[in-house]
Coordinates of C-alpha atoms in Angstrom, one line a residue:
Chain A
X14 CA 2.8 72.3 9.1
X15 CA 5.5 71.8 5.9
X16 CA 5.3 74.8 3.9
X17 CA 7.0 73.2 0.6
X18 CA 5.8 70.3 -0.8
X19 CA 7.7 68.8 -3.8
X20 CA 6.2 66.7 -6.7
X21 CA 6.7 64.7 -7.8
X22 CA 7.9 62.2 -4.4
X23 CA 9.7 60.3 -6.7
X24 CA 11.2 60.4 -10.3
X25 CA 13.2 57.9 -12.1
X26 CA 14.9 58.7 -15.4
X27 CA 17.5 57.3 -17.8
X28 CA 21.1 59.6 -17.5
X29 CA 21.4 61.9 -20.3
X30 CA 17.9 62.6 -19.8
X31 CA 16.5 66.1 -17.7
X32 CA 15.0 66.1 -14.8
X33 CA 12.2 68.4 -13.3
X34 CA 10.9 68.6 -9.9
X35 CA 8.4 71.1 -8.7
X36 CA 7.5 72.7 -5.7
X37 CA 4.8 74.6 -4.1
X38 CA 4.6 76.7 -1.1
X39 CA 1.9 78.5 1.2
X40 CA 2.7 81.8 2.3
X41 CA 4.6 84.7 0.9
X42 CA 8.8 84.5 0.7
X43 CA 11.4 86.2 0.0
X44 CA 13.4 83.5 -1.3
X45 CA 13.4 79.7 -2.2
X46 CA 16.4 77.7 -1.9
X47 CA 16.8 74.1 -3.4
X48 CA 19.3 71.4 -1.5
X49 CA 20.6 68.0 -2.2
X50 CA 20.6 64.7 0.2
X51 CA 23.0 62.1 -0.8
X52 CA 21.7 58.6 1.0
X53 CA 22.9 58.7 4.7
X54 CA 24.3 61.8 4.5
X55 CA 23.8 65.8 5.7
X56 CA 21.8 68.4 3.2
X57 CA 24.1 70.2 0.6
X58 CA 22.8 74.1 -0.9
X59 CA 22.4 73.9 -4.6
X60 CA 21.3 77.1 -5.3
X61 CA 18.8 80.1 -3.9
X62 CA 16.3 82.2 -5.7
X63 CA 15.0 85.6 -4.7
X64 CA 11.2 86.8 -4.3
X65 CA 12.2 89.3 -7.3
X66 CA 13.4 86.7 -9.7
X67 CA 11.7 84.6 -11.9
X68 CA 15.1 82.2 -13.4
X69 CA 18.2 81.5 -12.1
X70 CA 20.7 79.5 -13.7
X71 CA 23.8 77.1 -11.7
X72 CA 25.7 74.9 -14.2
X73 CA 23.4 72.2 -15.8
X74 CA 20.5 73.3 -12.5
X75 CA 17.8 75.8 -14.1
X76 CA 15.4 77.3 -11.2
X77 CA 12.0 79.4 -11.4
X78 CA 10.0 80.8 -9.5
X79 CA 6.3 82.1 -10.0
X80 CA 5.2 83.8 -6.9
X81 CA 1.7 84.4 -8.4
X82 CA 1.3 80.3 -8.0
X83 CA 4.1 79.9 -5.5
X84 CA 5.4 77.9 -7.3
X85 CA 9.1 77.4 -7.8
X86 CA 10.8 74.0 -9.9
X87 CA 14.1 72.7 -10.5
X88 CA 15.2 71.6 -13.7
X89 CA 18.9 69.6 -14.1
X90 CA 19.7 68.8 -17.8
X91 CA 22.1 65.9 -19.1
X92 CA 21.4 63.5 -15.9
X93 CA 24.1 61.5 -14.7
X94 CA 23.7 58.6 -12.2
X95 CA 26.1 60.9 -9.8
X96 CA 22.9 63.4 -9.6
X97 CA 20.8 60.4 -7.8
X98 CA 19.7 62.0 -4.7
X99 CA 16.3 63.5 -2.5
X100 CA 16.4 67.0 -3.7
X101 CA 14.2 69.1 -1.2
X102 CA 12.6 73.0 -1.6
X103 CA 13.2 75.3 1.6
X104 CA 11.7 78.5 1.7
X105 CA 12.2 81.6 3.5
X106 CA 10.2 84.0 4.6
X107 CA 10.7 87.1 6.9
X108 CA 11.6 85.8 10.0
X109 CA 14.6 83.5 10.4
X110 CA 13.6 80.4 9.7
X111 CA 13.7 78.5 6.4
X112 CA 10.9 75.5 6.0
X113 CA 11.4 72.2 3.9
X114 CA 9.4 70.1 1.9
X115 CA 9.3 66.5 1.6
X116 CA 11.4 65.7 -1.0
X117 CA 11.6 64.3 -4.3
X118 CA 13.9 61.4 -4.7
X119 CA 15.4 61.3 -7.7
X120 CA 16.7 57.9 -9.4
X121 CA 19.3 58.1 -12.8
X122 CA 19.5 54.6 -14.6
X123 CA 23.2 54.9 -16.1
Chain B
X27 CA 37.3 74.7 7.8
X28 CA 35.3 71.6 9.5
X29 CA 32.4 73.4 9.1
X30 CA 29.5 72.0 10.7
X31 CA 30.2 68.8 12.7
X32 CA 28.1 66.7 15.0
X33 CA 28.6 63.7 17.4
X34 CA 28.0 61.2 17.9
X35 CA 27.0 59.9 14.1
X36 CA 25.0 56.7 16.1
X37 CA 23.3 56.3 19.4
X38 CA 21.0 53.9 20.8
X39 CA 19.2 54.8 24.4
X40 CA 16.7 53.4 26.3
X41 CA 13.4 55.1 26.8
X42 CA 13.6 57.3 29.8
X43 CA 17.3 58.3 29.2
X44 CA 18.8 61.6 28.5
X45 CA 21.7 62.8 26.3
X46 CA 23.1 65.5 24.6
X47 CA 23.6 65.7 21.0
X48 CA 26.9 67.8 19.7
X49 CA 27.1 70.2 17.2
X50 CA 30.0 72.7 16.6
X51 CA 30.7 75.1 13.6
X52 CA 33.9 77.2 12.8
X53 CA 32.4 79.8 10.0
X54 CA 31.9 82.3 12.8
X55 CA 27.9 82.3 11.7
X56 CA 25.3 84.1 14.0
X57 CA 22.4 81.8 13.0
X58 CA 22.2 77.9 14.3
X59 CA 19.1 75.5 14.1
X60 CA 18.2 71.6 14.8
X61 CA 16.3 69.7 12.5
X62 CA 14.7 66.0 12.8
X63 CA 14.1 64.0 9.7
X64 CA 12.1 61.3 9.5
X65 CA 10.5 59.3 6.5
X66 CA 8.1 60.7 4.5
X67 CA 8.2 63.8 6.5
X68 CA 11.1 66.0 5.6
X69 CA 13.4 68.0 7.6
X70 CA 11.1 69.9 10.8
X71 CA 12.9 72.5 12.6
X72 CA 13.1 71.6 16.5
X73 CA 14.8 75.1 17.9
X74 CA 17.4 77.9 16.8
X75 CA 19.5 80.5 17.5
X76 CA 20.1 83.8 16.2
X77 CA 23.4 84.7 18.1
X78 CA 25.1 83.5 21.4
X79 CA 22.6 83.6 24.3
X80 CA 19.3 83.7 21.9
X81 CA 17.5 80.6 21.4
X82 CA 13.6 79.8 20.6
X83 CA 11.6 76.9 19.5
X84 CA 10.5 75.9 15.9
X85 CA 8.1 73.6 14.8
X86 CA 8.7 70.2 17.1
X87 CA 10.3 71.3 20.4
X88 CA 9.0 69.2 22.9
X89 CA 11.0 67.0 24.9
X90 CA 14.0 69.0 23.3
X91 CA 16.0 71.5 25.1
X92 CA 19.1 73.9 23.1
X93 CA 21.3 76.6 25.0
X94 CA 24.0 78.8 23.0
X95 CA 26.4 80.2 25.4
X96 CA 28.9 80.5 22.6
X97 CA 29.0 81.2 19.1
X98 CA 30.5 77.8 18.1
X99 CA 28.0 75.3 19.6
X100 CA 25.0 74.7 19.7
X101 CA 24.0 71.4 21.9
X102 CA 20.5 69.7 21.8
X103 CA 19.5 68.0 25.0
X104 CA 17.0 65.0 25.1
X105 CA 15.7 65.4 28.5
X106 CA 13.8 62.1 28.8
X107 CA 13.8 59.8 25.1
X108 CA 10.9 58.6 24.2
X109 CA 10.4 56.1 20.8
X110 CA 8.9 58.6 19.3
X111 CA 12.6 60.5 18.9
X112 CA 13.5 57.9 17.2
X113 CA 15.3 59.8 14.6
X114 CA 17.9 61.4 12.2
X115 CA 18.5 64.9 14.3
X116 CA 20.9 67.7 11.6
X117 CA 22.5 70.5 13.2
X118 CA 22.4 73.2 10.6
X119 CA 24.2 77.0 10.7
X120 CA 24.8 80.0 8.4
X121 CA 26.0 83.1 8.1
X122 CA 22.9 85.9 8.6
X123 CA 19.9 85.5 11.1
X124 CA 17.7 86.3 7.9
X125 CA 17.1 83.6 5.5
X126 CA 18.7 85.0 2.3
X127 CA 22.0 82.8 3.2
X128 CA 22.8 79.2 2.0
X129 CA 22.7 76.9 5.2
X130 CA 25.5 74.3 6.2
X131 CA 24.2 70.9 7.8
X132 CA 26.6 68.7 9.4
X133 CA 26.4 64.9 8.5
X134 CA 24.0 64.0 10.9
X135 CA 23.1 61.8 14.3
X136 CA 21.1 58.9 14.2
X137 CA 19.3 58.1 17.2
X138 CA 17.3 55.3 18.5
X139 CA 15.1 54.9 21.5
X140 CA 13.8 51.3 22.2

């Protein structure tokens, strides 16, 4: 079964505006990773957060992660209509492989 | 670097057929995987590889098959297509078997099975 589930599925906003998308897991990690989907096209790695961490920062992307609520979200600031795309969780755990929610699909009006 | 490419980008078969779907990386990474992504659903993870001569099966394996005789491919075999592989099938790779790595997917296959 998924492990991450993002929330919400969808999210439409105006550009200039942030954006947060949230994600939950099931079982313990070690890290949670965030990735991109442009429409039609292959998953790009945005950025990766470690059990031990609670914020990590990548440009205008702002991650945390609360592994008391496994919990992680993804926060991008100043929206542009570029930044339209599914934007999926994947989390690791101690074996090798990494499992993915279902996505959020995020819409920027320009 | 191509990084991670797959062929063919399109394919239509016909229940019943076979094929082999491509994927090649030159990054030199030990760990490989398939994924299928269909709507609503996500990516799943069909099968991996941890090295050259290692595979094993994820969460949706059946009716798939994977071999790794080299580090640079990784080939997933339909051994009999169903409609129910009707699909968008990503060959993903990175560096480390562990997951504390950033993983490279290729652009994807879309298949049909009618």
């Amino acid at each position: 079964s998924q492990q991450g589930e993002e929330d919400p599925q969808a999210l439409s906003i105006q550009e200039g505006e942030n954006a947060t998308m949230n994600c939950s897991y099931k079982t313990s990690i070690n890290n949670l990773q965030w990735y991109r989907q442009n429409s039609g096209r292959g998953l790009v790695h945005l950025i990766l957060i470690r059990s031990n961490e609670r914020e990590k920062h990548s440009g205008r992307l702002r991650v945390t992660l609360d592994t008391s609520k496994k919990s992680s979200s993804l926060l991008i600031t100043a929206s542009r209509a570029a930044d339209t795309a599914s934007y999926f969780c994947a989390s690791g755990g101690s074996n090798y492989k990494l499992t993915f929610g279902k996505g959020t699909l995020l819409t920027v009006n320009p | 670097n191509a990084g991670v490419t797959q062929t063919p980008k399109f394919q239509v078969l016909k229940t019943g057929q076979s094929m082999t779907l491509q994927c090649a990386q030159d990054m030199n990474h030990e760990y490989m995987s398939w994924y299928r992504q269909d709507p609503g659903m996500g990516l799943r993870l069909i099968h991996y590889s941890v090295g050259a001569g290692i595979t094993d099966q994820g969460e949706v394996p059946n009716g798939y098959n994977v071999s790794r005789s080299t580090t640079e491919d990784f080939p997933l075999r339909l051994l009999s297509a169903a409609p129910s592989q009707t699909s968008v099938y990503f060959c993903a790779s990175r560096t480390h078997r562990g997951t504390l790595d950033e993983q490279y997917f290729g652009p994807g296959t879309r298949l049909t099975v009618t």
